[in-house]
CSV table of C-alpha atoms and ligand atoms in Angstrom, one decimal:
chain,number,residue,atom,x,y,z
A,1298,MET,CA,0.0,0.0,0.0
A,1299,THR,CA,1.2,3.5,-0.7
A,1300,GLY,CA,-0.4,5.2,2.3
A,1301,ALA,CA,-1.9,7.8,0.0
A,1302,ALA,CA,-5.4,6.3,0.4
A,1303,SER,CA,-7.3,5.0,3.4
A,1304,PHE,CA,-10.6,3.2,3.0
A,1305,ARG,CA,-13.0,2.5,5.9
A,1306,VAL,CA,-16.2,0.6,5.6
A,1307,GLU,CA,-18.6,2.7,7.7
A,1308,VAL,CA,-21.7,0.5,7.1
A,1309,PRO,CA,-20.9,-3.1,6.3
A,1310,PRO,CA,-23.3,-5.3,4.4
A,1311,PRO,CA,-26.0,-6.9,6.7
A,1312,ALA,CA,-25.1,-10.2,8.3
A,1313,ASP,CA,-28.2,-11.9,6.6
A,1314,GLY,CA,-26.5,-11.6,3.2
A,1315,ALA,CA,-29.5,-9.7,1.7
A,1316,THR,CA,-27.1,-7.4,-0.1
A,1317,ARG,CA,-23.3,-7.0,-0.5
A,1318,GLY,CA,-23.8,-3.2,-0.8
A,1319,ARG,CA,-21.9,-1.1,1.8
A,1320,ILE,CA,-21.0,2.5,2.7
A,1321,GLY,CA,-17.4,3.5,2.7
A,1322,ARG,CA,-15.2,6.5,3.2
A,1323,LEU,CA,-12.2,6.8,0.9
A,1324,GLU,CA,-9.6,9.4,2.0
A,1325,LEU,CA,-7.3,10.7,-0.7
A,1326,THR,CA,-4.7,13.4,-1.0
A,1327,HIS,CA,-7.2,16.0,-2.3
A,1328,GLY,CA,-10.2,15.0,-0.3
A,1329,VAL,CA,-12.7,12.5,0.9
A,1330,VAL,CA,-14.9,10.3,-1.3
A,1331,GLU,CA,-18.1,8.7,0.1
A,1332,THR,CA,-18.8,5.4,-1.5
A,1333,PRO,CA,-20.7,4.0,-3.4
A,1334,GLN,CA,-19.7,6.8,-5.8
A,1335,PHE,CA,-19.8,7.7,-9.5
A,1336,MET,CA,-16.9,9.5,-11.2
A,1337,PRO,CA,-17.7,11.8,-14.1
A,1338,VAL,CA,-15.2,11.4,-16.9
A,1339,GLY,CA,-12.9,14.3,-17.9
A,1340,THR,CA,-11.2,12.7,-20.9
A,1341,ASN,CA,-9.1,15.7,-22.0
A,1342,ALA,CA,-8.7,17.3,-18.5
A,1343,THR,CA,-12.2,18.6,-18.8
A,1344,VAL,CA,-15.6,17.1,-18.3
A,1345,LYS,CA,-17.0,18.1,-21.7
A,1346,ALA,CA,-18.8,21.5,-21.6
A,1347,LEU,CA,-18.5,22.0,-17.8
A,1348,HIS,CA,-16.6,24.5,-15.7
A,1349,PRO,CA,-15.2,23.0,-12.4
A,1350,ASP,CA,-17.8,25.1,-10.5
A,1351,ASP,CA,-20.5,23.2,-12.5
A,1352,LEU,CA,-18.9,19.9,-11.4
A,1353,VAL,CA,-19.0,21.0,-7.7
A,1354,GLU,CA,-22.6,22.0,-8.2
A,1355,VAL,CA,-23.7,18.6,-9.7
A,1356,GLY,CA,-22.1,17.0,-6.7
A,1357,ALA,CA,-18.9,15.4,-8.1
A,1358,SER,CA,-16.4,14.5,-5.4
A,1359,ILE,CA,-14.0,12.8,-7.7
A,1360,ILE,CA,-13.5,12.7,-11.5
A,1361,LEU,CA,-11.6,10.5,-13.9
A,1362,ALA,CA,-9.1,11.7,-16.4
A,1363,ASN,CA,-7.7,9.6,-19.3
A,1364,THR,CA,-3.9,8.9,-19.3
A,1365,TYR,CA,-3.9,7.9,-22.9
A,1366,HIS,CA,-5.5,11.1,-24.1
A,1367,LEU,CA,-3.4,13.4,-21.9
A,1368,TYR,CA,-0.2,11.6,-22.9
A,1369,LEU,CA,-0.9,12.2,-26.5
A,1370,ARG,CA,-2.2,15.8,-26.0
A,1371,PRO,CA,-1.0,18.1,-24.5
A,1372,GLY,CA,1.6,15.6,-23.0
A,1373,HIS,CA,2.2,14.6,-19.4
A,1374,ASP,CA,5.5,16.4,-19.2
A,1375,ARG,CA,3.9,19.7,-20.2
A,1376,ILE,CA,1.1,19.2,-17.6
A,1377,ALA,CA,3.8,18.5,-14.9
A,1378,ARG,CA,5.7,21.6,-15.9
A,1379,LEU,CA,2.5,23.6,-15.5
A,1380,GLY,CA,2.0,22.4,-12.0
A,1381,GLY,CA,0.3,19.1,-12.4
A,1382,LEU,CA,-3.2,18.0,-13.5
A,1383,HIS,CA,-5.1,19.6,-10.6
A,1384,ARG,CA,-3.6,23.0,-11.2
A,1385,PHE,CA,-3.8,22.7,-15.0
A,1386,MET,CA,-7.6,22.0,-15.0
A,1387,ALA,CA,-8.3,24.0,-11.8
A,1388,TRP,CA,-10.0,21.1,-10.0
A,1389,ASP,CA,-8.9,20.8,-6.4
A,1390,ARG,CA,-10.8,17.6,-5.5
A,1391,PRO,CA,-9.6,14.0,-6.1
A,1392,ILE,CA,-8.8,12.7,-9.6
A,1393,LEU,CA,-8.4,9.1,-10.7
A,1394,THR,CA,-6.4,8.5,-13.9
A,1395,ASP,CA,-6.9,5.2,-15.8
A,1396,SER,CA,-3.9,3.4,-17.0
A,1397,GLY,CA,-4.5,3.9,-20.7
A,1398,GLY,CA,-4.7,0.1,-21.3
A,1399,PHE,CA,-8.4,0.3,-22.5
A,1400,GLN,CA,-7.8,3.2,-24.9
A,1401,VAL,CA,-4.6,1.7,-26.3
A,1402,VAL,CA,-6.4,-1.5,-27.1
A,1403,SER,CA,-9.7,0.0,-28.3
A,1404,LEU,CA,-8.6,3.3,-29.9
A,1405,GLY,CA,-5.1,2.7,-31.1
A,1406,ASP,CA,-5.0,1.7,-34.7
A,1407,LEU,CA,-2.0,-0.5,-35.1
A,1408,ARG,CA,-2.0,-2.1,-31.7
A,1409,VAL,CA,0.6,-4.8,-31.3
A,1410,VAL,CA,0.8,-6.4,-27.9
A,1411,ASP,CA,4.0,-8.2,-26.8
A,1412,GLU,CA,5.2,-9.2,-23.4
A,1413,ASP,CA,6.9,-5.9,-22.7
A,1414,GLY,CA,4.1,-3.5,-23.8
A,1415,VAL,CA,1.8,-2.3,-26.5
A,1416,THR,CA,2.7,-0.5,-29.7
A,1417,PHE,CA,-0.1,1.6,-31.2
A,1418,ARG,CA,-0.8,4.4,-33.6
A,1419,SER,CA,-2.4,7.6,-32.2
A,1420,HIS,CA,-6.0,8.1,-33.1
A,1421,LEU,CA,-5.1,11.8,-33.5
A,1422,ASP,CA,-2.4,11.9,-36.1
A,1423,GLY,CA,-1.4,8.3,-36.8
A,1424,SER,CA,2.0,8.7,-35.1
A,1425,THR,CA,3.4,5.5,-33.5
A,1426,HIS,CA,3.8,5.1,-29.7
A,1427,ARG,CA,4.6,2.5,-27.2
A,1428,PHE,CA,3.0,2.0,-23.8
A,1429,THR,CA,4.6,-0.2,-21.1
A,1430,PRO,CA,3.6,-0.7,-17.5
A,1431,GLU,CA,6.5,1.6,-16.5
A,1432,LEU,CA,5.5,4.4,-18.9
A,1433,ALA,CA,1.8,4.2,-17.9
A,1434,ILE,CA,2.9,4.8,-14.3
A,1435,GLU,CA,5.4,7.5,-15.2
A,1436,VAL,CA,2.7,9.4,-17.1
A,1437,GLN,CA,0.3,9.1,-14.2
A,1438,GLN,CA,2.9,10.2,-11.7
A,1439,ALA,CA,3.7,13.2,-13.8
A,1440,LEU,CA,-0.1,14.1,-13.9
A,1441,GLY,CA,-0.2,13.8,-10.1
A,1442,SER,CA,-3.7,12.2,-9.9
A,1443,ASP,CA,-4.8,11.0,-6.4
A,1444,ILE,CA,-5.3,7.4,-7.7
A,1445,ALA,CA,-3.2,5.8,-10.5
A,1446,VAL,CA,-4.2,2.5,-12.1
A,1447,ALA,CA,-1.9,-0.4,-13.1
A,1448,PHE,CA,-1.4,-1.0,-16.8
A,1449,ASP,CA,-3.5,-3.9,-18.1
A,1450,GLN,CA,-4.5,-5.7,-21.3
A,1451,PRO,CA,-8.3,-5.7,-21.4
A,1452,VAL,CA,-10.1,-8.0,-23.8
A,1453,PHE,CA,-13.7,-7.9,-25.0
A,1454,PRO,CA,-15.8,-9.8,-22.4
A,1455,THR,CA,-16.9,-12.4,-24.9
A,1456,SER,CA,-13.4,-13.2,-26.2
A,1457,GLU,CA,-12.3,-16.9,-26.6
A,1458,ARG,CA,-11.0,-18.5,-23.5
A,1459,ALA,CA,-7.4,-18.8,-24.8
A,1460,VAL,CA,-7.3,-15.1,-25.6
A,1461,VAL,CA,-8.7,-14.3,-22.1
A,1462,ILE,CA,-6.1,-16.5,-20.4
A,1463,ASP,CA,-3.2,-14.9,-22.4
A,1464,ALA,CA,-4.3,-11.3,-21.6
A,1465,THR,CA,-5.1,-12.1,-18.0
A,1466,ASP,CA,-1.7,-13.7,-17.3
A,1467,ARG,CA,0.0,-10.7,-18.9
A,1468,THR,CA,-2.1,-8.3,-16.9
A,1469,HIS,CA,-0.9,-10.0,-13.8
A,1470,ARG,CA,2.8,-9.7,-14.8
A,1471,TRP,CA,2.1,-6.0,-15.7
A,1472,ALA,CA,0.5,-5.5,-12.3
A,1473,GLU,CA,3.7,-6.5,-10.6
A,1474,ARG,CA,5.8,-4.3,-12.9
A,1475,SER,CA,3.4,-1.3,-12.3
A,1476,LEU,CA,3.8,-1.7,-8.6
A,1477,ARG,CA,7.6,-1.8,-8.9
A,1478,ALA,CA,7.6,1.3,-11.1
A,1479,HIS,CA,5.4,3.4,-8.7
A,1480,ASP,CA,7.1,5.6,-6.2
A,1481,ARG,CA,5.0,8.7,-5.8
A,1482,PRO,CA,4.1,8.8,-2.1
A,1483,ASP,CA,1.0,11.1,-2.4
A,1484,GLN,CA,-0.6,8.9,-5.1
A,1485,ALA,CA,-2.6,5.7,-4.5
A,1486,LEU,CA,-2.3,2.8,-6.9
A,1487,PHE,CA,-5.1,0.4,-7.8
A,1488,GLY,CA,-4.7,-3.0,-9.5
A,1489,ILE,CA,-7.0,-4.4,-12.2
A,1490,VAL,CA,-8.7,-7.8,-12.2
A,1491,GLN,CA,-9.4,-9.3,-15.6
A,1492,GLY,CA,-10.5,-12.8,-16.5
A,1493,GLY,CA,-13.3,-12.2,-18.9
A,1494,LEU,CA,-16.6,-13.9,-18.2
A,1495,GLU,CA,-15.1,-17.3,-17.2
A,1496,PRO,CA,-15.8,-17.8,-13.5
A,1497,ASP,CA,-12.6,-19.7,-12.8
A,1498,LEU,CA,-10.4,-17.2,-14.6
A,1499,ARG,CA,-12.1,-14.2,-13.0
A,1500,ALA,CA,-11.8,-15.8,-9.5
A,1501,ALA,CA,-8.1,-16.6,-10.0
A,1502,SER,CA,-7.4,-13.1,-11.3
A,1503,ALA,CA,-9.2,-11.6,-8.3
A,1504,ARG,CA,-7.1,-13.7,-5.9
A,1505,PHE,CA,-3.9,-12.8,-7.7
A,1506,VAL,CA,-4.5,-9.0,-7.7
A,1507,ALA,CA,-5.8,-9.1,-4.1
A,1508,ALA,CA,-2.5,-10.7,-3.0
A,1509,LEU,CA,-0.6,-7.6,-4.2
A,1510,PRO,CA,-0.2,-4.4,-2.1
A,1511,PHE,CA,-2.5,-2.2,-4.2
A,1512,ASP,CA,-4.7,0.4,-2.5
A,1513,GLY,CA,-7.8,-0.7,-4.4
A,1514,ILE,CA,-9.1,-3.3,-6.8
A,1515,CYS,CA,-10.6,-2.5,-10.2
A,1516,LEU,CA,-12.8,-4.9,-12.1
A,1517,GLY,CA,-11.8,-4.5,-15.7
A,1518,GLY,CA,-13.1,-6.0,-19.0
A,1519,LEU,CA,-16.8,-5.4,-18.2
A,1520,ALA,CA,-19.3,-2.8,-19.3
A,1521,GLY,CA,-18.5,-4.0,-22.9
A,1522,ASP,CA,-20.3,-6.5,-25.1
A,1523,GLU,CA,-21.6,-8.8,-22.2
A,1524,THR,CA,-25.3,-9.1,-21.2
A,1525,ALA,CA,-26.4,-7.7,-17.9
A,1526,ALA,CA,-26.8,-11.3,-16.5
A,1527,GLN,CA,-23.2,-12.2,-17.6
A,1528,ARG,CA,-21.9,-9.0,-16.0
A,1529,GLU,CA,-23.8,-9.6,-12.7
A,1530,ALA,CA,-22.6,-13.2,-12.5
A,1531,THR,CA,-19.0,-12.0,-13.1
A,1532,ILE,CA,-19.2,-9.3,-10.4
A,1533,ASP,CA,-20.5,-12.0,-8.0
A,1534,VAL,CA,-17.5,-14.2,-8.7
A,1535,ALA,CA,-14.9,-11.4,-8.3
A,1536,VAL,CA,-16.5,-9.8,-5.2
A,1537,GLY,CA,-17.0,-13.3,-3.7
A,1538,GLU,CA,-13.2,-13.6,-3.6
A,1539,LEU,CA,-12.8,-10.1,-2.0
A,1540,LEU,CA,-15.4,-10.3,0.8
A,1541,ASP,CA,-12.8,-10.0,3.6
A,1542,ASP,CA,-10.6,-7.6,1.6
A,1543,PRO,CA,-10.4,-4.2,3.2
A,1544,ARG,CA,-10.0,-2.2,0.0
A,1545,PRO,CA,-12.4,-0.4,-2.3
A,1546,ARG,CA,-13.8,-2.1,-5.4
A,1547,TYR,CA,-14.1,-0.2,-8.7
A,1548,LEU,CA,-16.0,-1.4,-11.7
A,1549,MET,CA,-14.6,0.5,-14.7
A,1550,GLY,CA,-16.9,1.9,-17.4
A,1551,LEU,CA,-20.4,1.4,-16.0
A,1552,GLY,CA,-22.8,4.3,-16.1
A,1553,SER,CA,-26.6,3.8,-16.5
A,1554,PRO,CA,-28.5,4.2,-13.2
A,1555,ALA,CA,-30.1,0.8,-13.5
A,1556,ASP,CA,-26.7,-0.9,-13.9
A,1557,LEU,CA,-25.2,1.1,-11.1
A,1558,LEU,CA,-27.9,0.1,-8.7
A,1559,GLU,CA,-27.4,-3.6,-9.5
A,1560,ALA,CA,-23.6,-3.4,-9.1
A,1561,VAL,CA,-23.8,-1.6,-5.8
A,1562,HIS,CA,-26.1,-4.4,-4.6
A,1563,ARG,CA,-23.4,-6.8,-5.6
A,1564,GLY,CA,-20.7,-5.0,-3.6
A,1565,VAL,CA,-19.1,-2.5,-5.9
A,1566,ASP,CA,-18.0,0.9,-4.5
A,1567,LEU,CA,-16.8,3.0,-7.4
A,1568,PHE,CA,-17.9,3.7,-11.0
A,1569,ASP,CA,-17.1,5.9,-14.0
A,1570,SER,CA,-18.6,6.3,-17.4
A,1571,VAL,CA,-19.0,8.9,-20.2
A,1572,LEU,CA,-22.5,7.7,-20.7
A,1573,PRO,CA,-24.6,10.3,-18.7
A,1574,ALA,CA,-22.7,13.2,-20.4
A,1575,ARG,CA,-22.6,11.6,-23.9
A,1576,VAL,CA,-26.3,10.9,-24.1
A,1577,ALA,CA,-27.0,14.4,-22.6
A,1578,ARG,CA,-25.2,16.0,-25.6
A,1579,ASN,CA,-27.4,13.9,-27.9
A,1580,GLY,CA,-30.5,15.3,-26.2
A,1581,GLN,CA,-31.4,12.4,-23.9
A,1582,LEU,CA,-32.3,13.7,-20.5
A,1583,TRP,CA,-32.6,11.2,-17.6
A,1584,VAL,CA,-35.6,11.8,-15.3
A,1585,PRO,CA,-37.2,9.6,-12.6
A,1586,GLY,CA,-38.7,6.6,-14.4
A,1587,GLY,CA,-37.0,6.9,-17.7
A,1588,ARG,CA,-35.7,9.5,-20.1
A,1589,LEU,CA,-36.9,12.4,-22.3
A,1590,ASN,CA,-35.6,12.6,-25.9
A,1591,LEU,CA,-35.5,16.4,-26.4
A,1592,MET,CA,-35.1,16.0,-30.1
A,1593,ASN,CA,-38.7,14.9,-30.2
A,1594,LYS,CA,-40.8,17.6,-31.7
A,1595,ARG,CA,-43.4,17.7,-28.9
A,1596,PHE,CA,-40.8,19.4,-26.6
A,1597,LEU,CA,-40.6,22.5,-28.8
A,1598,ASP,CA,-43.8,23.8,-27.2
A,1599,ASP,CA,-43.3,22.4,-23.7
A,1600,PRO,CA,-42.9,25.2,-21.0
A,1601,GLU,CA,-42.2,22.7,-18.2
A,1602,PRO,CA,-38.7,22.2,-16.8
A,1603,VAL,CA,-37.0,18.8,-17.7
A,1604,GLN,CA,-37.5,17.7,-14.1
A,1605,ALA,CA,-39.6,19.8,-11.8
A,1606,ASP,CA,-37.8,19.0,-8.5
A,1607,CYS,CA,-34.3,19.0,-10.0
A,1608,PRO,CA,-32.0,21.7,-8.5
A,1609,CYS,CA,-29.6,21.8,-11.6
A,1610,LEU,CA,-28.5,24.7,-13.7
A,1611,LEU,CA,-30.9,23.6,-16.5
A,1612,CYS,CA,-34.0,22.9,-14.5
A,1613,ARG,CA,-34.0,25.8,-12.2
A,1614,SER,CA,-34.2,28.4,-15.0
A,1615,PHE,CA,-35.1,26.9,-18.4
A,1616,SER,CA,-37.9,25.1,-20.1
A,1617,ARG,CA,-37.9,21.9,-22.1
A,1618,ALA,CA,-38.8,24.1,-25.1
A,1619,TYR,CA,-35.7,26.2,-24.7
A,1620,LEU,CA,-33.4,23.2,-24.4
A,1621,ALA,CA,-35.1,21.5,-27.4
A,1622,HIS,CA,-34.5,24.7,-29.4
A,1623,LEU,CA,-30.8,25.0,-28.3
A,1624,LEU,CA,-30.1,21.4,-29.2
A,1625,ARG,CA,-31.7,21.8,-32.7
A,1626,ALA,CA,-29.7,25.0,-33.2
A,1627,ARG,CA,-26.6,23.2,-32.0
A,1628,GLU,CA,-26.0,26.1,-29.6
A,1629,LEU,CA,-23.1,25.4,-27.2
A,1630,LEU,CA,-25.1,26.2,-24.0
A,1631,ALA,CA,-27.2,23.1,-24.7
A,1632,TYR,CA,-24.3,20.8,-24.0
A,1633,ARG,CA,-23.5,22.5,-20.7
A,1634,LEU,CA,-27.1,22.5,-19.5
A,1635,ALA,CA,-27.9,19.0,-20.5
A,1636,THR,CA,-24.7,17.6,-19.1
A,1637,CYS,CA,-25.3,19.4,-15.8
A,1638,HIS,CA,-28.8,17.8,-15.6
A,1639,ASN,CA,-27.7,14.2,-16.3
A,1640,LEU,CA,-24.8,14.3,-13.9
A,1641,THR,CA,-27.0,15.8,-11.2
A,1642,PHE,CA,-29.5,13.0,-11.8
A,1643,THR,CA,-26.8,10.3,-11.7
A,1644,LEU,CA,-25.0,11.7,-8.6
A,1645,ASP,CA,-28.3,12.3,-6.8
A,1646,PHE,CA,-29.2,8.7,-7.6
A,1647,MET,CA,-26.0,7.5,-6.0
A,1648,ALA,CA,-26.8,9.7,-2.9
A,1649,ARG,CA,-30.2,8.0,-2.7
A,1650,ILE,CA,-28.5,4.6,-2.8
A,1651,ARG,CA,-26.1,5.7,0.0
A,1652,ALA,CA,-29.0,7.0,2.1
A,1653,ALA,CA,-30.8,3.7,1.8
A,1654,LEU,CA,-27.6,1.7,2.7
A,1655,ARG,CA,-26.9,4.0,5.7
A,1656,SER,CA,-30.5,3.6,7.1
A,1657,GLY,CA,-30.4,-0.2,6.6
A,1658,THR,CA,-33.3,-0.1,4.1
A,1659,PHE,CA,-31.3,-0.8,0.9
A,1660,PRO,CA,-32.4,-4.1,-0.4
A,1661,ALA,CA,-36.0,-3.3,0.6
A,1662,GLU,CA,-35.8,0.0,-1.3
A,1663,MET,CA,-34.3,-1.5,-4.4
A,1664,PRO,CA,-37.6,-1.8,-6.4
A,1665,GLU,CA,-38.3,1.9,-5.7
A,1666,LEU,CA,-34.8,2.9,-6.7
A,1667,ALA,CA,-35.1,0.7,-9.9
A,1668,LEU,CA,-38.3,2.5,-10.8
A,1669,ARG,CA,-36.5,5.8,-10.5
A,1670,ALA,CA,-33.5,4.5,-12.5
A,1671,GLY,CA,-35.8,3.7,-15.4
A,1672,PRO,CA,-35.8,0.6,-17.6
A,1673,THR,CA,-32.8,1.5,-19.8
A,1674,SER,CA,-29.6,-0.4,-19.3
A,1675,GLY,CA,-26.3,1.1,-20.4
A,1676,SER,CA,-25.8,-1.0,-23.5
A,1677,ALA,CA,-29.3,-0.1,-24.9
A,1678,VAL,CA,-28.6,3.6,-24.3
A,1679,ALA,CA,-25.1,3.4,-25.8
A,1680,GLU,CA,-26.5,1.8,-29.0
A,1681,LYS,CA,-29.1,4.4,-29.4
A,1682,SER,CA,-26.7,7.3,-29.0
A,1683,ALA,CA,-23.8,5.8,-31.0
B,7,ZN,ZN1,-32.1,19.2,-13.9
């Protein structure tokens, strides 16, 4: 452990096993994060369209920034010279950086994986680059995030078993190299569990990563092309191996409220996704019980707010008609207002889950929370907005 993070379970799961959901308190260099918690994604050192004050107002206590994107542009050395990522983007609360593994594998063009690292071509200009566990850590240490993540080789959840075994074994070797390379004392380091959807591989990966001195455990390789049932079964296997483990558990890439609710119930503490912000920019506004598609003509004459009881920048001043107009005119304010709303909805939803967990009514309140989350799972939303 680095000593740069301390995690305390304040409300453990009930002894009767009705849920694995729990309340935790994660103390980091730049502040405290209550869990379960959702992290908005600031890919290019900005959560698209939002000022840091907007982020505070929507209730964000921690955000994620992408190592791959910041390495390519503007460059981690430049950010370090300018005082580090917090100073650069004027965000003084915690930041988690991912390792770049997912982007290198999914965005990079060329993408040749060998034992030492990954060679890939930039999605920006086609230039050739190489990521190794050591470089991924060096970049994150230069950025100065509160939490860095070990470099891994993700695979699509439904890949063939031989492919999953190969990538998972390599991820384990890279986890050890990431640990050896990391020496920034004010930065925590999380390890990543892989193993695809195969229960034995996922369990073995969870045991391997849990045996290493990481500050937290990420569940990688999910929120991809798997079904909800496959994802839930895989979470159960991994969390089942971690029940007595004192560290936070982070499921990478999950973002629809219905999916978040189910994963909290199964024992996950941290989440991130571009989904709420991305669908907002496409005119999909999340409201209790479902969503409104503001591109629908009927909203052009609707004087009501998007959600009457919502305190966000959009709902407290503007009508559905105004936002529908801005979106059609592609006015820039639309993106800020819509993003503020969907992140307010998502972070408020997490706060409702925490309140239920804290008061001991969580599994009983799940049907009510599921109604509020609406019927749409992340994969369905992502398809519609792609
Ligand atoms: Zn709102």
